[in-house]
XYZ file of C-alpha atoms in Angstrom:
620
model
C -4.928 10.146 13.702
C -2.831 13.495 12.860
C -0.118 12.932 15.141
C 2.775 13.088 12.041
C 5.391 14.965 13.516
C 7.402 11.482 15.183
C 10.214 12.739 13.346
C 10.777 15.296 16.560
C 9.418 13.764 19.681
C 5.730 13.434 19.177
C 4.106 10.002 20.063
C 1.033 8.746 19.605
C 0.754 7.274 22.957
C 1.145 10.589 24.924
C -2.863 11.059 23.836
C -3.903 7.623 23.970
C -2.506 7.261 27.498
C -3.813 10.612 28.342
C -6.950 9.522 29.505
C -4.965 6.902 31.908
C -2.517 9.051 33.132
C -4.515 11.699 34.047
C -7.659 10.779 34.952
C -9.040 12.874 32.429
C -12.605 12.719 30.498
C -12.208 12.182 26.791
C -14.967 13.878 24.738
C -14.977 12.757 21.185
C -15.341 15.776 18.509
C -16.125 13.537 15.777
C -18.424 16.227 13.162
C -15.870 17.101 10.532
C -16.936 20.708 8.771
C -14.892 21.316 6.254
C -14.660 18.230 3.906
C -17.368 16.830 2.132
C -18.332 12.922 1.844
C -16.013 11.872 -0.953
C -13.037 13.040 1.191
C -14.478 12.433 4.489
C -15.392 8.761 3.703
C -12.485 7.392 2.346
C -10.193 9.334 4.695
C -12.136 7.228 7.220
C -11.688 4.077 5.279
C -7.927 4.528 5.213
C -6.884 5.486 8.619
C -9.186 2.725 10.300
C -6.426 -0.029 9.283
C -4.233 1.777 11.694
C -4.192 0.017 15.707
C -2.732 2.196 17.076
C -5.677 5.047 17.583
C -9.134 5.848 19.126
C -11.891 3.961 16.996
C -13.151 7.464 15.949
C -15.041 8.229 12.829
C -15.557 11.414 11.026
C -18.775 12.575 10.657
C -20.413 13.937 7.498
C -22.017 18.070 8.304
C -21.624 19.238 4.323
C -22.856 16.588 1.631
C -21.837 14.838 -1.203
C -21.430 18.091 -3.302
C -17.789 17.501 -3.744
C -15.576 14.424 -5.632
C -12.678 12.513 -5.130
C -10.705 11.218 -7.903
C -7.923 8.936 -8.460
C -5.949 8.963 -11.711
C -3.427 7.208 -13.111
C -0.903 8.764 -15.329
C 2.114 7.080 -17.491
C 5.090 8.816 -15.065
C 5.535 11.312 -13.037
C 6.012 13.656 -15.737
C 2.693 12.938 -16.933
C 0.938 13.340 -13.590
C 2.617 17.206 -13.264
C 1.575 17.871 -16.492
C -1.999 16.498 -15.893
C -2.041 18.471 -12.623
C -1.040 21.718 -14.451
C -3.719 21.320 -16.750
C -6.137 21.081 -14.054
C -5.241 24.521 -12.360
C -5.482 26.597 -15.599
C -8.711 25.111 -16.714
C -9.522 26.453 -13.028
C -8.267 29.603 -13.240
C -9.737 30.249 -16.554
C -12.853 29.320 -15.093
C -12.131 31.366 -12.122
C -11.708 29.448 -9.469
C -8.696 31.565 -6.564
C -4.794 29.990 -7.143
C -5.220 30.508 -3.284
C -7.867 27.792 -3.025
C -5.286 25.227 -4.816
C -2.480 23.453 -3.654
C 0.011 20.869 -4.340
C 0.588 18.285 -1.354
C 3.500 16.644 -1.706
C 5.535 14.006 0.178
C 9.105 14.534 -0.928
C 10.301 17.766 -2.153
C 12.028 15.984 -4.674
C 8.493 15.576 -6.318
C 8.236 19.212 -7.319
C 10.732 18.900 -10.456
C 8.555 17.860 -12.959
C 5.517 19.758 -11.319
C 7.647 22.978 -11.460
C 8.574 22.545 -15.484
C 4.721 21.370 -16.088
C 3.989 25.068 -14.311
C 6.243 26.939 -16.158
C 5.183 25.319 -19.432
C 1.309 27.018 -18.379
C 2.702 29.730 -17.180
C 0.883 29.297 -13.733
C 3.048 31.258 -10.686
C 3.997 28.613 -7.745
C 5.675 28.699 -4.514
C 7.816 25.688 -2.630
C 6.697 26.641 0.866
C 10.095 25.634 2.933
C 12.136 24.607 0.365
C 14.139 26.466 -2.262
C 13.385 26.296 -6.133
C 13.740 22.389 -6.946
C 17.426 23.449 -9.694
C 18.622 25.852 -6.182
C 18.784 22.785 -3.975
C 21.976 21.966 -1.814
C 22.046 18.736 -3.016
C 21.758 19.493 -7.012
C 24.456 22.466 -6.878
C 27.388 20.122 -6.501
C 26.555 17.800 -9.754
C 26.067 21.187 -11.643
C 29.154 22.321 -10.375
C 30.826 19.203 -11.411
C 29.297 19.910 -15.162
C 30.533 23.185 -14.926
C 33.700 22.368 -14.143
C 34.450 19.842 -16.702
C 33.332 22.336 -19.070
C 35.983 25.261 -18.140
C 38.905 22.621 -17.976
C 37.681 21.577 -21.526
C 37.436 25.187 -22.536
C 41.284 25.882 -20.555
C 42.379 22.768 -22.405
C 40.988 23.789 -26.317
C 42.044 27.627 -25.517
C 44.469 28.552 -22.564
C 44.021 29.707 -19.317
C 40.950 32.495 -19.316
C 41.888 35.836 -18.942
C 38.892 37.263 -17.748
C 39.933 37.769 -13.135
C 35.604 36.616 -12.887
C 35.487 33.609 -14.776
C 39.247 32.706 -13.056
C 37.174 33.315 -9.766
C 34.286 31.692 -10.770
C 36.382 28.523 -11.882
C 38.568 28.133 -9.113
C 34.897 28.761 -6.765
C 33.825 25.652 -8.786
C 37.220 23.610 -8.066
C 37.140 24.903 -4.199
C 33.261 24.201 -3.612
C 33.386 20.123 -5.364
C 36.853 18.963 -4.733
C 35.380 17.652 -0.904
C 32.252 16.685 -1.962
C 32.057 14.329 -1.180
C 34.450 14.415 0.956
C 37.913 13.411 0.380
C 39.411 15.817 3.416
C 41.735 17.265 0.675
C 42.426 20.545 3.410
C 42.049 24.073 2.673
C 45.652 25.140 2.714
C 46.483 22.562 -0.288
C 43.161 24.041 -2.427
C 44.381 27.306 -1.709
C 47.899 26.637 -2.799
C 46.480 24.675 -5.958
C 44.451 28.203 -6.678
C 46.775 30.387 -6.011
C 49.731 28.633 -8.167
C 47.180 28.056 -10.788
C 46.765 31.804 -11.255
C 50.504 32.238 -11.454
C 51.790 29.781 -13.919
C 47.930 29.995 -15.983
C 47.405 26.531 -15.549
C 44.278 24.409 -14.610
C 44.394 23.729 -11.047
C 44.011 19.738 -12.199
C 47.479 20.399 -14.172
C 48.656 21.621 -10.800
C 47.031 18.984 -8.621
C 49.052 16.226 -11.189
C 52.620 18.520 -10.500
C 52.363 18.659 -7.083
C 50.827 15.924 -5.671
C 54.340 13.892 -4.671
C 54.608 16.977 -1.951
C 51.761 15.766 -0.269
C 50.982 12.948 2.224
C 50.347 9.569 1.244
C 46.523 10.116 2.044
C 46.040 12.672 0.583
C 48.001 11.845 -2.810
C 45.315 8.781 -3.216
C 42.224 11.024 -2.546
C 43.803 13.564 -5.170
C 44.086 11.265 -7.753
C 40.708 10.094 -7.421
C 39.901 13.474 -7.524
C 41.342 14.163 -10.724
C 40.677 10.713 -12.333
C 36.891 11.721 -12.022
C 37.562 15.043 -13.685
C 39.943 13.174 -16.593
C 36.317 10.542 -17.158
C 33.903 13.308 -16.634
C 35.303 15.060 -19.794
C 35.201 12.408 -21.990
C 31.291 12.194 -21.133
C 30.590 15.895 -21.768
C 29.208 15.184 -25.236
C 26.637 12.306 -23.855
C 23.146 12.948 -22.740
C 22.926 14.939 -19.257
C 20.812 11.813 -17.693
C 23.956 9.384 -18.804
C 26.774 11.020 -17.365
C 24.650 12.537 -14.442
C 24.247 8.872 -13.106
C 27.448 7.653 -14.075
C 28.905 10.738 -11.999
C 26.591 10.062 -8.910
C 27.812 6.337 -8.897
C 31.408 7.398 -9.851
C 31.804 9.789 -6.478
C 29.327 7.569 -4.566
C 26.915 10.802 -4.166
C 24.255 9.224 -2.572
C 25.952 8.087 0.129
C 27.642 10.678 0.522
C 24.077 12.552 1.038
C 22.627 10.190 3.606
C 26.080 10.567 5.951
C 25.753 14.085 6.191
C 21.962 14.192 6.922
C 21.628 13.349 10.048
C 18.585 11.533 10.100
C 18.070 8.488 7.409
C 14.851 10.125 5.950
C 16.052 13.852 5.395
C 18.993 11.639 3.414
C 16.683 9.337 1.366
C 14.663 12.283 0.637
C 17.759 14.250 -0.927
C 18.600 11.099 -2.995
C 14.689 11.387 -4.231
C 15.986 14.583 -5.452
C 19.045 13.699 -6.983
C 16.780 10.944 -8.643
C 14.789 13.342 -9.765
C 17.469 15.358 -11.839
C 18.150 12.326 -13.210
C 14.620 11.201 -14.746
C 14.206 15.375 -15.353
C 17.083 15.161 -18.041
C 15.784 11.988 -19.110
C 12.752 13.284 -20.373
C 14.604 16.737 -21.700
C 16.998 14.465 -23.524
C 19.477 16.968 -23.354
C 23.720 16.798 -24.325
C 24.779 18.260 -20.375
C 26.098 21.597 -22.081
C 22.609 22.174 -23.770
C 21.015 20.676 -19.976
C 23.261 23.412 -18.288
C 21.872 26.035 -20.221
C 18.223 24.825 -20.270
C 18.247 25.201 -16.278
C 19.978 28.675 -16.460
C 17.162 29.765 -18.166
C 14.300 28.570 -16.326
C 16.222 29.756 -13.222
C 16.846 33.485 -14.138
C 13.377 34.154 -16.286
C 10.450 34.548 -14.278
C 7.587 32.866 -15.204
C 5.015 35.308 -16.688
C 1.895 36.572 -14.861
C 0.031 39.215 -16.439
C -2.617 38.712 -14.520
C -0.567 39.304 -11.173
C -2.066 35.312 -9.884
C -0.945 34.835 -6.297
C 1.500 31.588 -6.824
C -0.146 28.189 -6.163
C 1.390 26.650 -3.186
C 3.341 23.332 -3.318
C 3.778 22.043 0.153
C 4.804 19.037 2.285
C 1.913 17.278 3.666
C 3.937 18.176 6.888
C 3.373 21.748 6.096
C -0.211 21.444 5.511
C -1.390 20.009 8.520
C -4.349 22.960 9.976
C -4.796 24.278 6.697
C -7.375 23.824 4.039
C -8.223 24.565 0.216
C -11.053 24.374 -2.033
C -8.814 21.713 -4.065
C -6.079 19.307 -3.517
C -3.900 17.715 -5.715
C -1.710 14.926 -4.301
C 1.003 13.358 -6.764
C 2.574 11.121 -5.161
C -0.309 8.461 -4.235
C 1.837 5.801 -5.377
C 3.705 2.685 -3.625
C 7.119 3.950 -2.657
C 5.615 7.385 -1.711
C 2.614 6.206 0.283
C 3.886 5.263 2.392
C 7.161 6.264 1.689
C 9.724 3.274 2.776
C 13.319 4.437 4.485
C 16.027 1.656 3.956
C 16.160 0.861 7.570
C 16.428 -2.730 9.528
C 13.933 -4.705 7.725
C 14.245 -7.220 11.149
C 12.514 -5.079 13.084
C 8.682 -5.822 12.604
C 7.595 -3.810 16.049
C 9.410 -0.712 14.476
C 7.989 -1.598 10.672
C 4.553 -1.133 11.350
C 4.688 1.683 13.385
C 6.519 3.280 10.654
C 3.924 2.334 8.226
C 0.867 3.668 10.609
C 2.805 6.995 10.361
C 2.848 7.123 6.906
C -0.628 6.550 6.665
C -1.479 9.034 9.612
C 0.134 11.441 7.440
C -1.998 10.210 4.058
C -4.697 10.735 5.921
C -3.881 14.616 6.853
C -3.459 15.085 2.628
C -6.777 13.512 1.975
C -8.169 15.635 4.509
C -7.214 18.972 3.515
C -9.806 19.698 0.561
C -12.682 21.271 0.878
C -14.652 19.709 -1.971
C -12.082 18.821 -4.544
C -9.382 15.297 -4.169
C -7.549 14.695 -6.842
C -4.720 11.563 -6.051
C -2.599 10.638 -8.554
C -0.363 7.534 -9.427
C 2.305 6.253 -11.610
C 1.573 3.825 -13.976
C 5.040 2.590 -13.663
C 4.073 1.836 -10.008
C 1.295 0.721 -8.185
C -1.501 2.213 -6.531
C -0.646 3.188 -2.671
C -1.511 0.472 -0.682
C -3.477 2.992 1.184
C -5.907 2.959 -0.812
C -5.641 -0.283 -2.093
C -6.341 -1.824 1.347
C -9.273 1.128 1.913
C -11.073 -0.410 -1.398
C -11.192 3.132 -2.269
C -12.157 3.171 -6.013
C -14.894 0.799 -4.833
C -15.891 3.204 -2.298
C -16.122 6.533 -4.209
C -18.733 4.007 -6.623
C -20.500 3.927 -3.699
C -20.658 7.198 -2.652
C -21.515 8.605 -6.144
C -24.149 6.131 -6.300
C -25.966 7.241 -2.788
C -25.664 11.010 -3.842
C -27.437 10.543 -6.495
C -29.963 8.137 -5.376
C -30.534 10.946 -2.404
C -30.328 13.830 -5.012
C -33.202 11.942 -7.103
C -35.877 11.164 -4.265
C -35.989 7.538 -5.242
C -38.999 5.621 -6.027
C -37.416 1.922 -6.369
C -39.867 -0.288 -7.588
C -38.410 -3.371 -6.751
C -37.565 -4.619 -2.696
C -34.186 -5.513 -3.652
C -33.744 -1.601 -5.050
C -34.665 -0.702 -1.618
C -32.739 -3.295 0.477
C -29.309 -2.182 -1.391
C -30.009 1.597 -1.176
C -30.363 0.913 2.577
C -27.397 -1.471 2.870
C -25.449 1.545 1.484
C -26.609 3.961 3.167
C -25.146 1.324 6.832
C -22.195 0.677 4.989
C -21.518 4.247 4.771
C -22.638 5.005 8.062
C -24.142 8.021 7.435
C -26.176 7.861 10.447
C -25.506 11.318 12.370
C -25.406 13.433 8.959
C -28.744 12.422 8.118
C -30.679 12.339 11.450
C -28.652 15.641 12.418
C -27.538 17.969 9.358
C -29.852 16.346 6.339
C -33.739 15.801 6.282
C -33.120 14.505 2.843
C -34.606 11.073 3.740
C -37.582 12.479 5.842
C -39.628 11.957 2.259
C -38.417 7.935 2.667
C -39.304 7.530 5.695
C -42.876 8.222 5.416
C -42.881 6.908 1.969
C -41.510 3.869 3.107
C -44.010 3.405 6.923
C -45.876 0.138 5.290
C -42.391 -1.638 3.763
C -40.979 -0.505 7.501
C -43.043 -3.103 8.859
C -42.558 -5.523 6.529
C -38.846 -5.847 7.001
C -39.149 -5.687 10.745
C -41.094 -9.016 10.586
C -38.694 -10.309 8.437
C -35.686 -9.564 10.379
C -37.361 -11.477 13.082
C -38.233 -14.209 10.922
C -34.249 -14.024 9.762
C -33.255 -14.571 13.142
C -35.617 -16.908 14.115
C -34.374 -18.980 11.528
C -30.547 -18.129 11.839
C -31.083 -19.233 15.336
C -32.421 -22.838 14.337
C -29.441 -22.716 11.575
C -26.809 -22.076 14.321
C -27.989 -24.298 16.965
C -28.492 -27.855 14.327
C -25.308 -26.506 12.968
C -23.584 -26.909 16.034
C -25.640 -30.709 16.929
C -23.314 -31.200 13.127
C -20.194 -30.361 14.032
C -20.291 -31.976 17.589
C -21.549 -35.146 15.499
C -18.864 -34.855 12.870
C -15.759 -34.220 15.631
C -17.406 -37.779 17.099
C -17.182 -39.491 13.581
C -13.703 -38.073 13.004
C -12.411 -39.667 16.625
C -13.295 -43.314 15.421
C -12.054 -42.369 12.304
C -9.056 -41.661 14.008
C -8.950 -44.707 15.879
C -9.502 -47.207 13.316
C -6.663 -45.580 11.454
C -4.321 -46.455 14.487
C -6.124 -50.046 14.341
C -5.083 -50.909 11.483
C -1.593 -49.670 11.405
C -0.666 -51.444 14.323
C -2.953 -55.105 14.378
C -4.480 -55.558 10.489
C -7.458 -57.425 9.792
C -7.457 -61.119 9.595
C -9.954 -62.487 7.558
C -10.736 -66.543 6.997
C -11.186 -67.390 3.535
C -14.877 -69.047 2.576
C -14.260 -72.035 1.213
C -16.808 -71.641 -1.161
C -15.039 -68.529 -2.882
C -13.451 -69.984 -5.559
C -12.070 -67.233 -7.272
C -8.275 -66.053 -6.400
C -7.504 -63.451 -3.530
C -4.287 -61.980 -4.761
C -2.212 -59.085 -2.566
C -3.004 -55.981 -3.546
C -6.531 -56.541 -4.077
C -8.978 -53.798 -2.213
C -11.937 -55.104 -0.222
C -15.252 -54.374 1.644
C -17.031 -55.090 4.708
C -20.991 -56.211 5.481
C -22.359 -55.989 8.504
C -24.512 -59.137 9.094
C -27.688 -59.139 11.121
C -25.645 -61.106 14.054
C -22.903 -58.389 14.090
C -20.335 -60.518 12.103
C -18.168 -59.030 9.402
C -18.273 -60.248 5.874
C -15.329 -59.417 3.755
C -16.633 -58.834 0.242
C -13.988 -57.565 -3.023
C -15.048 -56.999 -6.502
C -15.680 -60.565 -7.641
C -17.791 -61.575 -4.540
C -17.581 -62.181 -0.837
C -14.150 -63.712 0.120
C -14.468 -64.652 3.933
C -15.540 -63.469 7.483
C -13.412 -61.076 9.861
C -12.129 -63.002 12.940
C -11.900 -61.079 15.385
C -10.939 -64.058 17.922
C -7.497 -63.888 16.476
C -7.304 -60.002 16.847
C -7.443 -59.076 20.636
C -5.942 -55.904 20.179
C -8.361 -54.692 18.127
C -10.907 -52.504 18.833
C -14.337 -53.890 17.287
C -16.567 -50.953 18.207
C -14.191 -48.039 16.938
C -14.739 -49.444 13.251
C -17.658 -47.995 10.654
C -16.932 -50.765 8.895
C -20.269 -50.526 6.398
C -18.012 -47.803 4.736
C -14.498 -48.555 4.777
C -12.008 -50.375 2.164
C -8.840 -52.010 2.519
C -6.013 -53.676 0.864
C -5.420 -57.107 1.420
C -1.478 -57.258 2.570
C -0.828 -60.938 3.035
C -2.145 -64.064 2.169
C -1.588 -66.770 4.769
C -2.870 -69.925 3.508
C -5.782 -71.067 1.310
C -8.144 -70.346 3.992
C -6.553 -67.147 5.686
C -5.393 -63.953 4.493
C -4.103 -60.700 5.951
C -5.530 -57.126 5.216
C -3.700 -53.731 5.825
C -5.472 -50.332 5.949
C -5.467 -48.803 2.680
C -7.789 -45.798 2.549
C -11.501 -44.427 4.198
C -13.631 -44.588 1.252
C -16.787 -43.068 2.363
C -19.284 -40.573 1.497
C -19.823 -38.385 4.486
C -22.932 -37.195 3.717
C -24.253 -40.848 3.907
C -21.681 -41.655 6.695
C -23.144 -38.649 8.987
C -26.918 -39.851 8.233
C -25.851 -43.079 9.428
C -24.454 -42.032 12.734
C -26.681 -39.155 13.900
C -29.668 -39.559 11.758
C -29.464 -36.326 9.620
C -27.784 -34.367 7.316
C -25.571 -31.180 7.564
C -27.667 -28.502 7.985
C -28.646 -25.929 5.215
C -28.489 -21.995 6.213
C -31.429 -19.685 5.670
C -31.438 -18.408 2.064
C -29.335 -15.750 0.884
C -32.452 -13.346 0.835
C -33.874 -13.918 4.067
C -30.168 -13.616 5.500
C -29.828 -10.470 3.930
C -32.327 -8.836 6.533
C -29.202 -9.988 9.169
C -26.959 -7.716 7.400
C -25.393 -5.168 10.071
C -25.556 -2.434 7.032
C -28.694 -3.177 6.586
C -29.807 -2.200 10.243
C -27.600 0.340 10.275
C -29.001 1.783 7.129
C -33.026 1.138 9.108
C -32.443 2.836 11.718
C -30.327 5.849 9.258
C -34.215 6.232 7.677
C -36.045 5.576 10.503
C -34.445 6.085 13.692
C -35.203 3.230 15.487
């Protein structure tokens, strides 16, 4: 169930074959002592939906003295700020920053969660990962900005004369004219540099002046080079979010970032980040000169800490796995992040799912990590991870709150239906071991309950004694109903391929017109009286139908459309329709009626929680 490192070798199957392979004994260690039931539970609920796994289930050792919540915020922005609340009403009522953590999925998640810190002041630390505005794949887009700006600034007032901000432009130029990468070579941006310095001119000016020197290739990747330069200046004035996504679709960025990574994840992730920017300078609403500043600042000025806090850790759920806090706070419980979907063949079902079961292997670490506090959070702009959707886990933590506090209150329920739900819960739960191992908080129950012990015993037998009856007509039905159906069938086929051929009384006046729907009446003597609407119209002659099979027809109950009219005294019917009640139909071939099941509340006594939640109290 933790195996969530697939991304370098590991594989499920080398411990469920382990057993098979080696010959080895498998001994379960199913007690789980560091969560309590409002993690424990629904951890269980979400990781049993995978198939590939041992049908284990934690066990309960601590008690419902913790809580799981799930919250749902407007955005992401929202959520950070919500989660940054959280920890300084916890410091303040001084609760360790070292038993807190952020779990996250994507290290591009820690952008808003790092401004929402900063905002409370509250010290932090990316484990593995630099600051979210020091990333590889953000420096190049500032760069860019940068850039645009000193060619603006060369353009207003002349070439700088300053040797460190030449340096620091033409380090700008040098480190974004190949990214991505247009295989413009080092010897033609060090001639653009170095002839920039000695005529004072931009080194775009000098790109323009020399580029019918260089090859063909190269010319073309130049002037794209300096086309996106020419556009990016007119869009310095705009808000950063604008021209930050124009610029990542204008030099195909995220592309760019997936080809170099390697593996498809590691590149979707960095496009998260770059994302990320994005939807950071949306909410800023920043012009990109007053953006650029903005993160200068937050990246030199340490965030203030008086109080000399040890940083509260924000951490891949990879990172986490063998370690535990006192609370957890996991953002990014939200479709699209759990489980977090890679733009791979969507053909490939086999390798779909067991993509899927790894992402929720690796929810299932997260929500195992706390000691006593969950907190999961959504978007509302997104739904609910299917995770927990699928787990019924708002449902569940109902539940859960419920029993504690049933347990916690030493319940006297006055009615049997109090009792039978409290019990049902506690089988749904399966709570089993913890109370018959590490709690004696139903010992009062059980000797409370002796008298109503016996009572339900005799009426689970009484439950199946009468579910067995239930079953056993029900089946009689069904092998009575499959009979009726087959000369159903068969009178269908009758009809389609002979008709009926009826002789006209003489003594039925009235008109027989095609169209017209009849009936049939059995007569004492086994003959066959067609009857319509007005009357009886004549008797079925089955000397002229040799083909057709008499016995296969229920004919007390069927109807059909007359389709010919031969002479006065004959006329032809086709098969229109099976107009009868089945109910009546079924009485009429077997003798009885579909069977009823045992009521609702003597069922209940059948229920598997219900046992479960017996033999919980009582142990047997």
């Amino acid at each position: 169930d933790q195996c969530i490192y697939e991304w370098r070798g590991a594989n499920p199957s080398f411990i469920l074959n382990f057993e098979k392979n080696y010959g080895a004994k498998v001994f379960t260690i199913s007690d789980n002592f560091r969560s309590c039931a409002q993690q424990i539970l629904p951890a269980n609920a979400v990781i049993a939906h995978n198939k590939r796994r041992y049908p284990k289930f934690l066990s309960l050792t601590r008690g419902f003295g913790g809580s799981t919540q799930i919250l749902a915020q407007k955005d992401e922005w929202e959520i950070a700020k919500h989660i940054a609340g959280e920890i300084a009403d916890r410091i303040a009522a001084g609760q360790s920053t070292r038993e807190m953590a952020v779990l996250i999925r994507l290290y591009s998640q820690t952008a808003h969660l790092e401004a929402a810190f900063m905002e409370k002041n509250i010290p932090y630390e990316i484990v593995g990962a630099p600051e979210f505005y020091k990333r590889d794949e953000l420096l190049p887009l500032f760069q860019y900005l940068s850039f645009a700006f000193a060619e603006a600034e060369i353009a207003e007032s002349g070439f700088p004369e300053d040797p460190k901000q030449i340096k620091k432009y033409h380090e700008m130029f040098a480190n974004i004219v190949n990214k991505p990468r247009r295989y413009i070579s080092r010897d033609i941006v060090d001639g653009a540099q170095r002839m920039s310095r000695q005529t004072r001119r931009s080194v775009i000016d000098v790109l323009k002046h020399q580029k019918e020197v260089l090859p063909k290739r190269v010319q073309q990747q130049v002037d794209d080079f300096c086309e996106t330069i020419r556009l990016l200046l007119l869009r310095l004035k705009r808000p950063a979010h604008k021209t930050l996504g124009w610029l990542v679709e204008q030099i195909e960025y995220e592309s760019h970032l997936i080809r170099i990574s390697g593996q498809m994840e590691i590149g979707q992730s960095r496009v998260q980040t770059v994302k990320a920017l994005i939807e950071f300078a949306k909410m800023k609403n920043l012009r990109c000169g007053e953006f650029l500043a903005h993160l200068r600042e937050i990246t030199i000025q340490p965030i203030p800490n008086p109080g000399n806090l040890p940083p509260v850790k924000m951490l891949t759920i990879y990172k986490s796995k063998g370690l535990e806090w006192q609370t957890v706070f996991v953002p990014g419980s939200s479709e699209g992040t759990a489980p977090f979907v890679v733009s791979e063949d969507k053909s490939d079902e086999v390798a779909k799912i067991a993509h899927v079961e790894a992402e929720r292997r690796l929810f299932y670490v997260a929500m195992t990590r706390a000691k006593a506090n969950l907190f999961l959070y959504y978007s509302a702009e997104k739904n609910i991870s299917p995770f927990l959707d699928e787990a019924k886990t708002p449902s569940l933590l109902t539940q859960i709150d419920k029993l504690a506090k049933e347990v916690a209150a030493a319940p006297d329920f006055r009615r049997e239906s109090e009792q039978i739900e409290f019990i049902e819960r506690l089988g749904q739960l399966r709570l089993d071991r913890f109370f018959t191992r590490w709690s004696n908080a139903l010992h009062p129950l059980r000797n409370h309950w002796h008298s109503d012990f016996q009572r339900w015993q005799t009426h689970i037998r009484d439950a199946e004694a009468a579910e067995a009856a239930y079953r056993e007509a029900l089946t009689q039905y069904q092998s009575d109903h499959e009979k009726v159906e087959r000369q159903v069938r068969k009178f269908e086929k009758n009809i389609r391929e002979s008709g009926i051929l009826i002789h006209k009384f003489k003594s039925a006046y009235y008109p027989v017109k095609i169209g017209q729907t009849i009936q049939f009446e059995v007569m004492d003597d086994g003959g066959v009286i067609a009857v319509s609407g007005s009357g009886m119209v004549g008797m079925v002659d089955f000397d002229e139908m040799p083909r057709f099979d008499r016995a296969a027809v229920i004919w007390e109950r069927s109807a059909v459309i007359i389709g010919r009219i031969l002479s006065d005294t004959q006329v032809e019917a086709r098969f229109s329709t099976l107009a009868f009640d089945n109910t009546h139909l079924q009485s009429k071939v077997s003798g009885w009626r579909k069977p009823s099941p045992p009521k609702d509340a003597l069922r209940r006594f059948l229920n598997p929680n219900f046992r479960r939640g017996l033999i919980t109290i009582f142990g047997k």
